[in-house]
Each structure stands twice: as C-alpha cells, then as structure tokens.
Backbone as CSV, one residue per row, in Angstrom:
resi,resn,N_x,N_y,N_z,CA_x,CA_y,CA_z,C_x,C_y,C_z
1,MET,-16.139,24.767,23.301,-15.247,23.762,22.739,-15.546,22.402,23.369
2,ILE,-15.782,21.394,22.549,-16.105,20.053,23.044,-14.811,19.319,23.392
3,ALA,-14.716,18.802,24.614,-13.520,18.085,25.059,-13.796,16.624,25.357
4,LEU,-15.074,16.264,25.540,-15.410,14.871,25.863,-16.849,14.594,25.460
5,LEU,-17.074,13.387,24.943,-18.429,12.942,24.617,-18.701,11.613,25.318
6,ARG,-19.888,11.518,25.921,-20.318,10.265,26.549,-21.722,9.951,26.036
7,GLY,-21.881,8.797,25.404,-23.195,8.455,24.880,-23.195,7.084,24.243
8,GLU,-24.222,6.816,23.434,-24.358,5.523,22.767,-23.754,5.599,21.366
9,LEU,-22.939,4.616,21.041,-22.363,4.543,19.701,-23.419,3.997,18.741
10,LEU,-23.821,4.820,17.775,-24.850,4.399,16.828,-24.264,3.692,15.619
11,GLN,-23.110,4.211,15.131,-22.591,3.694,13.865,-21.107,4.021,13.747
12,VAL,-20.363,3.124,13.095,-18.959,3.364,12.749,-18.785,3.060,11.271
13,GLU,-18.343,4.061,10.504,-18.230,3.863,9.061,-17.288,4.899,8.471
14,ASP,-16.393,4.445,7.580,-15.513,5.328,6.818,-14.727,6.288,7.717
15,GLY,-14.187,5.758,8.803,-13.354,6.582,9.663,-14.106,7.519,10.575
16,HIS,-15.412,7.323,10.713,-16.221,8.189,11.568,-17.097,7.355,12.499
17,ALA,-17.295,7.886,13.686,-18.246,7.297,14.631,-19.366,8.303,14.870
18,ILE,-20.583,7.811,14.951,-21.719,8.663,15.297,-22.127,8.318,16.717
19,VAL,-22.040,9.316,17.594,-22.322,9.112,19.012,-23.575,9.885,19.390
20,ASP,-24.540,9.178,19.946,-25.797,9.791,20.385,-25.642,10.257,21.829
21,VAL,-25.657,11.587,22.009,-25.571,12.175,23.347,-26.885,12.901,23.623
22,ASN,-27.744,12.275,24.407,-29.044,12.877,24.758,-29.839,13.274,23.518
23,GLY,-29.862,12.396,22.509,-30.661,12.643,21.321,-29.969,13.431,20.237
24,VAL,-28.742,13.877,20.478,-27.983,14.609,19.464,-26.861,13.701,18.951
25,GLY,-26.806,13.499,17.636,-25.782,12.647,17.051,-24.554,13.442,16.656
26,TYR,-23.412,13.113,17.234,-22.156,13.795,16.921,-21.327,12.915,15.984
27,LEU,-20.835,13.516,14.892,-19.967,12.820,13.948,-18.517,13.053,14.378
28,VAL,-17.814,11.971,14.683,-16.465,12.068,15.234,-15.498,11.275,14.362
29,SER,-14.401,11.897,13.961,-13.361,11.193,13.209,-12.534,10.340,14.162
30,VAL,-12.338,9.074,13.812,-11.537,8.158,14.634,-10.586,7.389,13.726
31,GLY,-9.476,6.922,14.294,-8.526,6.129,13.526,-9.045,4.729,13.273
32,PRO,-8.567,4.055,12.219,-9.075,2.716,11.881,-8.835,1.672,12.967
33,ASN,-7.704,1.716,13.654,-7.454,0.750,14.724,-8.424,0.957,15.883
34,HIS,-8.642,2.226,16.215,-9.600,2.547,17.276,-11.004,2.127,16.845
35,ALA,-11.359,2.427,15.594,-12.703,2.115,15.097,-12.981,0.613,15.153
36,SER,-11.950,-0.206,14.906,-12.155,-1.660,14.893,-12.510,-2.204,16.275
37,GLU,-12.257,-1.411,17.320,-12.554,-1.852,18.685,-13.926,-1.381,19.168
38,LEU,-14.593,-0.551,18.363,-15.864,0.031,18.778,-17.026,-0.869,18.368
39,LEU,-18.020,-0.967,19.246,-19.171,-1.845,19.018,-20.457,-1.012,19.009
40,PRO,-21.126,-0.883,17.851,-22.383,-0.137,17.801,-23.377,-0.642,18.833
41,GLY,-24.077,0.293,19.472,-25.039,-0.029,20.511,-24.460,0.026,21.908
42,SER,-23.144,0.152,22.015,-22.495,0.190,23.331,-22.371,1.628,23.827
43,ASP,-22.226,1.762,25.133,-21.942,3.072,25.719,-20.484,3.413,25.449
44,LEU,-20.235,4.684,25.182,-18.913,5.083,24.721,-18.516,6.409,25.351
45,VAL,-17.240,6.522,25.712,-16.666,7.792,26.166,-15.472,8.099,25.272
46,LEU,-15.478,9.265,24.661,-14.388,9.676,23.794,-13.782,10.985,24.291
47,SER,-12.464,11.019,24.346,-11.767,12.281,24.584,-11.678,12.998,23.240
48,ILE,-12.098,14.252,23.204,-12.306,14.955,21.936,-11.343,16.131,21.762
49,SER,-10.795,16.222,20.549,-10.075,17.423,20.124,-10.927,18.105,19.060
50,THR,-11.316,19.334,19.300,-12.198,20.071,18.389,-11.377,21.036,17.541
51,LYS,-11.502,20.913,16.233,-10.782,21.790,15.315,-11.792,22.619,14.531
52,VAL,-11.597,23.930,14.568,-12.542,24.851,13.941,-11.881,25.524,12.744
53,ARG,-12.541,25.436,11.598,-12.120,26.169,10.408,-13.253,27.096,9.988
54,GLU,-12.999,27.886,8.973,-14.032,28.813,8.520,-15.266,28.074,8.020
55,ASP,-15.043,26.893,7.401,-16.162,26.191,6.777,-16.611,24.950,7.528
56,ALA,-15.959,24.628,8.659,-16.331,23.372,9.332,-15.818,23.332,10.764
57,ILE,-16.532,22.560,11.590,-16.070,22.196,12.931,-15.931,20.683,12.936
58,THR,-14.720,20.187,13.164,-14.453,18.759,13.091,-14.048,18.233,14.459
59,LEU,-14.645,17.106,14.844,-14.328,16.459,16.111,-13.456,15.234,15.852
60,PHE,-12.372,15.112,16.608,-11.488,13.950,16.525,-11.548,13.230,17.865
61,GLY,-11.855,11.931,17.828,-12.087,11.189,19.063,-10.983,10.196,19.383
62,PHE,-10.701,10.053,20.684,-9.636,9.178,21.150,-10.106,8.419,22.391
63,PRO,-9.536,7.233,22.632,-9.976,6.457,23.793,-9.544,7.050,25.121
64,ASN,-8.570,7.948,25.113,-8.104,8.553,26.365,-7.488,9.911,26.098
65,ALA,-7.291,10.679,27.174,-6.761,12.032,27.052,-5.294,12.040,26.630
66,THR,-4.560,10.977,26.944,-3.145,10.918,26.560,-2.993,10.923,25.044
67,GLN,-3.818,10.137,24.352,-3.774,10.141,22.892,-4.214,11.490,22.332
68,ARG,-5.225,12.081,22.957,-5.680,13.390,22.468,-4.575,14.436,22.597
69,ARG,-3.858,14.433,23.717,-2.772,15.403,23.897,-1.652,15.155,22.893
70,ALA,-1.354,13.888,22.614,-0.329,13.576,21.614,-0.759,14.078,20.236
71,PHE,-2.035,13.906,19.920,-2.587,14.402,18.650,-2.392,15.919,18.541
72,ASP,-2.728,16.651,19.590,-2.581,18.102,19.570,-1.110,18.506,19.475
73,THR,-0.219,17.729,20.108,1.212,18.010,20.015,1.712,17.808,18.585
74,LEU,1.225,16.764,17.930,1.616,16.496,16.549,1.202,17.623,15.608
75,LEU,0.074,18.251,15.888,-0.410,19.325,15.021,0.501,20.550,15.058
76,ALA,1.352,20.641,16.084,2.291,21.764,16.164,3.520,21.546,15.289
77,VAL,3.681,20.345,14.737,4.815,20.040,13.866,4.542,20.601,12.473
78,SER,5.536,21.236,11.881,5.369,21.852,10.564,4.926,20.826,9.531
79,GLY,3.871,21.147,8.805,3.408,20.290,7.721,2.533,19.132,8.135
80,VAL,2.195,19.020,9.416,1.345,17.922,9.889,-0.069,18.436,10.130
81,GLY,-1.028,17.882,9.403,-2.425,18.258,9.576,-3.174,17.237,10.408
82,PRO,-4.448,17.481,10.676,-5.233,16.568,11.529,-5.297,15.142,11.013
83,LYS,-5.440,14.959,9.709,-5.564,13.606,9.152,-4.296,12.803,9.409
84,LEU,-3.149,13.410,9.179,-1.879,12.709,9.389,-1.619,12.496,10.877
85,ALA,-1.917,13.494,11.698,-1.716,13.364,13.151,-2.558,12.229,13.706
86,LEU,-3.803,12.114,13.228,-4.677,11.023,13.677,-4.105,9.670,13.275
87,ALA,-3.566,9.585,12.046,-2.997,8.321,11.579,-1.792,7.911,12.416
88,VAL,-0.959,8.877,12.798,0.241,8.573,13.586,-0.147,8.055,14.966
89,VAL,-1.051,8.769,15.637,-1.468,8.356,16.979,-2.171,7.006,16.938
90,ASP,-3.001,6.807,15.933,-3.764,5.563,15.844,-2.862,4.375,15.520
91,SER,-1.864,4.579,14.673,-0.997,3.478,14.252,0.044,3.113,15.301
92,LEU,0.649,4.127,15.933,1.774,3.871,16.835,1.398,3.892,18.309
93,ASP,0.271,4.512,18.655,-0.066,4.795,20.047,0.996,5.741,20.618
94,VAL,0.754,6.261,21.796,1.646,7.276,22.346,2.995,6.680,22.740
95,ASP,2.981,5.523,23.389,4.241,4.895,23.789,5.094,4.543,22.581
96,GLY,4.464,3.984,21.544,5.213,3.618,20.347,5.801,4.828,19.657
97,LEU,5.041,5.917,19.602,5.543,7.143,18.990,6.686,7.723,19.802
98,ALA,6.520,7.775,21.120,7.572,8.305,21.982,8.849,7.480,21.842
99,ARG,8.700,6.166,21.767,9.872,5.293,21.630,10.560,5.528,20.285
100,ALA,9.762,5.645,19.217,10.338,5.868,17.891,11.067,7.200,17.812
101,VAL,10.499,8.232,18.446,11.155,9.539,18.460,12.438,9.484,19.273
102,HIS,12.378,8.862,20.439,13.536,8.794,21.328,14.699,8.035,20.689
103,THR,14.394,6.937,19.984,15.439,6.110,19.380,15.705,6.478,17.921
104,GLU,15.007,7.519,17.429,15.162,7.978,16.043,14.909,6.830,15.063
105,ASP,13.826,6.112,15.318,13.460,4.956,14.498,12.619,5.422,13.306
106,LEU,13.292,5.804,12.225,12.593,6.290,11.041,11.665,5.227,10.461
107,ARG,12.114,3.979,10.467,11.320,2.917,9.852,9.962,2.765,10.531
108,ALA,9.942,2.856,11.852,8.678,2.700,12.573,7.708,3.822,12.225
109,ILE,8.217,5.043,12.143,7.347,6.182,11.837,6.904,6.143,10.381
110,MET,7.805,5.738,9.479,7.451,5.676,8.054,6.461,4.551,7.758
111,ALA,6.258,3.635,8.723,5.256,2.582,8.533,3.836,3.130,8.626
112,VAL,3.689,4.345,9.158,2.368,4.976,9.240,1.942,5.404,7.834
113,PRO,0.748,5.054,7.383,0.287,5.466,6.054,0.356,6.982,5.876
114,GLY,0.981,7.413,4.785,1.059,8.837,4.487,2.297,9.533,5.015
115,VAL,3.159,8.820,5.727,4.369,9.431,6.285,5.579,9.007,5.462
116,GLY,6.246,9.982,4.832,7.462,9.725,4.090,8.695,9.995,4.938
117,ARG,9.864,9.831,4.336,11.116,9.987,5.086,11.270,11.402,5.640
118,LYS,11.018,12.417,4.810,11.236,13.785,5.270,10.280,14.135,6.420
119,THR,9.024,13.689,6.319,8.071,13.945,7.403,8.490,13.209,8.666
120,ALA,8.954,11.972,8.522,9.403,11.203,9.688,10.591,11.892,10.362
121,GLN,11.522,12.402,9.570,12.672,13.115,10.126,12.222,14.371,10.869
122,ARG,11.234,15.063,10.290,10.739,16.278,10.942,10.046,15.951,12.256
123,LEU,9.281,14.867,12.274,8.609,14.459,13.514,9.628,14.162,14.607
124,ILE,10.675,13.426,14.272,11.703,13.100,15.256,12.359,14.364,15.780
125,LEU,12.672,15.272,14.877,13.369,16.501,15.257,12.512,17.386,16.157
126,GLU,11.247,17.555,15.789,10.413,18.526,16.492,9.689,17.949,17.712
127,LEU,9.626,16.618,17.825,8.921,16.021,18.964,9.855,15.615,20.096
128,LYS,11.163,15.741,19.893,12.103,15.346,20.942,11.786,16.087,22.242
129,GLY,11.574,15.337,23.315,11.318,15.929,24.615,9.892,16.397,24.844
130,LYS,9.007,16.209,23.851,7.640,16.703,23.981,6.615,15.608,24.271
131,LEU,7.043,14.351,24.258,6.124,13.244,24.499,6.525,12.514,25.771
132,VAL,5.534,12.072,26.531,5.789,11.321,27.752,6.353,9.961,27.379
133,GLN,7.483,9.607,27.979,8.111,8.322,27.705,7.923,7.409,28.910
134,ARG,7.278,6.284,28.674,7.037,5.324,29.758,7.764,4.013,29.467
135,PHE,8.995,4.154,28.999,9.790,2.974,28.694,11.238,3.263,29.050
136,ALA,12.028,2.206,29.181,13.445,2.364,29.508,14.226,2.586,28.223
137,PRO,15.031,3.644,28.129,15.825,3.868,26.926,16.747,2.681,26.664
138,THR,16.816,2.277,25.398,17.647,1.126,25.042,18.955,1.539,24.395
139,ARG,19.066,2.805,23.989,20.289,3.255,23.336,21.292,3.698,24.386
140,PRO,22.506,3.137,24.404,23.487,3.538,25.407,23.965,4.965,25.183
141,THR,24.318,5.609,26.279,24.874,6.956,26.195,26.347,6.860,25.848
142,ILE,26.766,7.577,24.816,28.152,7.548,24.366,28.848,8.817,24.835
143,THR,29.896,8.658,25.601,30.658,9.794,26.113,31.921,9.956,25.282
144,PRO,32.174,11.153,24.709,33.377,11.356,23.907,34.617,11.134,24.765
145,PRO,35.681,10.559,24.179,36.911,10.340,24.939,37.522,11.658,25.358
146,PRO,38.170,11.701,26.538,38.779,12.952,27.010,39.864,13.428,26.059
147,GLY,39.937,14.744,25.945,40.965,15.325,25.097,40.547,15.463,23.651
148,ASN,39.342,14.959,23.303,38.851,15.083,21.933,37.465,15.708,21.944
149,PRO,37.358,17.017,22.170,36.044,17.657,22.217,35.336,17.545,20.889
150,PRO,34.016,17.366,20.923,33.273,17.233,19.674,33.314,18.514,18.871
151,LEU,33.227,18.348,17.549,33.210,19.503,16.671,31.903,20.267,16.864
152,VAL,31.990,21.543,17.152,30.804,22.354,17.405,30.268,22.890,16.083
153,LYS,29.029,22.595,15.782,28.385,23.103,14.584,27.061,23.735,14.966
154,ASP,26.569,24.610,14.090,25.283,25.245,14.345,24.206,24.166,14.310
155,PRO,23.481,23.951,15.409,22.463,22.896,15.424,21.339,23.145,14.423
156,LEU,21.078,24.420,14.084,20.036,24.703,13.108,20.430,24.165,11.737
157,ARG,21.674,24.408,11.318,22.134,23.909,10.018,22.096,22.378,9.990
158,LEU,22.510,21.765,11.100,22.491,20.309,11.169,21.065,19.770,11.076
159,ALA,20.156,20.443,11.769,18.760,20.005,11.762,18.159,20.098,10.365
160,LEU,18.404,21.206,9.678,17.859,21.390,8.335,18.496,20.416,7.340
161,ALA,19.798,20.176,7.498,20.463,19.214,6.622,19.893,17.815,6.828
162,LYS,19.576,17.489,8.089,19.010,16.177,8.399,17.628,16.020,7.780
163,LEU,16.925,17.135,7.611,15.605,17.096,6.983,15.691,17.041,5.460
164,GLY,16.925,17.086,4.922,17.101,16.931,3.482,17.249,18.221,2.706
165,TYR,17.383,19.362,3.387,17.519,20.631,2.680,18.953,20.829,2.187
166,ARG,19.083,21.465,1.025,20.395,21.723,0.440,21.045,22.938,1.103
167,LYS,22.366,23.095,0.855,23.108,24.193,1.463,22.511,25.537,1.067
168,SER,22.120,25.682,-0.209,21.554,26.953,-0.662,20.253,27.276,0.077
169,GLU,19.453,26.237,0.350,18.202,26.448,1.068,18.470,26.802,2.535
170,ILE,19.467,26.153,3.119,19.821,26.452,4.507,20.343,27.884,4.627
171,ASP,21.159,28.293,3.647,21.670,29.676,3.651,20.517,30.675,3.544
172,LEU,19.528,30.350,2.695,18.359,31.218,2.540,17.600,31.338,3.861
173,ALA,17.421,30.201,4.545,16.711,30.214,5.823,17.464,31.049,6.857
174,GLU,18.774,30.887,6.916,19.566,31.650,7.884,19.499,33.148,7.593
175,SER,19.502,33.497,6.310,19.395,34.909,5.938,18.072,35.495,6.413
176,GLY,16.987,34.703,6.243,15.679,35.168,6.699,15.611,35.322,8.207
177,ILE,16.265,34.422,8.928,16.286,34.500,10.385,17.033,35.759,10.842
178,ARG,18.138,36.054,10.159,18.874,37.285,10.506,18.037,38.522,10.207
179,SER,17.293,38.473,9.095,16.437,39.620,8.749,15.362,39.843,9.800
180,ASN,14.891,38.730,10.397,13.889,38.822,11.463,14.501,39.063,12.836
181,GLN,15.839,39.195,12.854,16.569,39.421,14.107,16.282,38.327,15.129
182,GLN,16.290,37.067,14.638,16.022,35.922,15.509,17.255,35.026,15.676
183,GLN,18.426,35.530,15.277,19.620,34.684,15.311,19.991,34.235,16.722
184,ASP,19.515,34.958,17.750,19.813,34.569,19.127,18.628,33.874,19.810
185,ALA,17.580,33.571,19.036,16.399,32.922,19.593,16.697,31.442,19.861
186,PRO,15.877,30.770,20.692,16.063,29.329,20.930,15.986,28.539,19.624
187,LEU,16.613,27.361,19.617,16.676,26.545,18.406,15.283,26.225,17.860
188,ALA,14.357,25.842,18.735,13.017,25.468,18.273,12.344,26.627,17.544
189,GLU,12.535,27.843,18.047,11.921,29.024,17.422,12.581,29.312,16.080
190,ARG,13.921,29.212,16.031,14.624,29.448,14.761,14.268,28.386,13.726
191,LEU,14.122,27.133,14.180,13.771,26.067,13.251,12.381,26.284,12.672
192,SER,11.449,26.689,13.515,10.089,26.953,13.035,10.091,28.066,11.991
193,THR,10.850,29.141,12.268,10.952,30.252,11.308,11.584,29.772,10.006
194,ALA,12.655,28.969,10.122,13.347,28.467,8.932,12.413,27.632,8.068
195,LEU,11.633,26.750,8.675,10.717,25.898,7.920,9.642,26.719,7.231
196,ASN,9.179,27.776,7.904,8.183,28.652,7.275,8.784,29.379,6.075
197,ILE,10.008,29.844,6.216,10.692,30.538,5.098,10.856,29.603,3.926
198,LEU,11.301,28.367,4.202,11.545,27.415,3.120,10.250,26.958,2.448
199,SER,9.182,26.846,3.234,7.907,26.433,2.637,7.381,27.508,1.690
200,ARG,7.650,28.778,2.014,7.206,29.878,1.133,8.065,29.989,-0.115
201,SER,9.287,29.476,-0.048,10.213,29.632,-1.163,9.964,28.622,-2.282
202,HIS,9.171,27.574,-1.981,8.925,26.528,-2.979,7.665,26.829,-3.788
C-alpha cells in the first residue's frame, strides 16, 4: 500500500498530478485548490491514500498527513465516496471542516461542489468528535434552567429526522434494528445500520 510519494512533478492536468519517482510515473488524484499550488518540474512530497477496487488502484494525494487522515475519515460517512471526500478536504481544509462540523454550519459545507443539504447534514452528524479541532469554539454553552429537565427523546429518531427522513422511514429503520438485535448498541452503530436499511429500501 502506497502511503507517500517523493519525486519530481511532471504534469498537472484534469485533477491529476504525474509524479516521477525514480523513473516511474505515478498518476495521483488531487483537489483543484491543491493542484493550483503545484509547479511542474519541482520536487514534490505527497501524502497518499490508496484505494483498491476490482478494476483499479487509485492514488489520492494531499500536502500533509492531516488532510489524508481527514479524507479517510470522510470515506467512513454513509454515501460519501472518494471524489466527494477529496472535494470536501480540498475546499474546506481540515480546520474549516472541523469548524463547520462543530458549529453545524450547513452553508459552509454546502458550498463544496457536489454537496447538498442532506449530505451536509449527514457529514455534521457523523463527523462530530472525529476531527481534530484547532480553534476556539464560538458557540456558547447553554445550560437548561433548574427545575426544567430537557425532554428526553431517542437520539436515533432525532438524528434521522434531522437528515430529512419521514416518520414511516424512521419506523422502518427502527424495526430493522430490532430485527438485528441492535437496539442496545451505541448510537453510531445503530445510525449506520439505519442508513444502510434505508438506502436498501429506496
């Protein structure tokens, strides 16, 4: 598995960089913002995420390991493929993405080409706590007044409703989770199962 490439940048075109490493040219997918900073003929070091399919081995290149790890984290989100994950990391950078997730800034995430509202909501939901935050939170913490405990609701139902699913779809997902005997599993595991059930139902 290739994790890093060091060599001469031969060419940048159509979202790809060709890197010459000891006479072997590697084709690497890079984001447009990253590509605009690359200069053919220069020495280059890329942190690489290698994705293997039955018909292809694709290399995705990043200027540092932090972006590569964020890219791999994004791929764990339901419905996010390599092309979209690369666009998110390239457009927002890791700090910008972490800030948008932390503050639930849908507009910032939807500014990424190819990201709609439902995908942005899913990214916020599934990436909470999974990205390194190197900024000071700007949203104040709100403490409920004493004597008025918050209404307790199933966080799974709330999460699915926030993603835009209807009550009938949420009921279907919960039924599938009970059939799999996962009703006592952690929220992240139940949510992943629910999304898989709903994706098969469409």
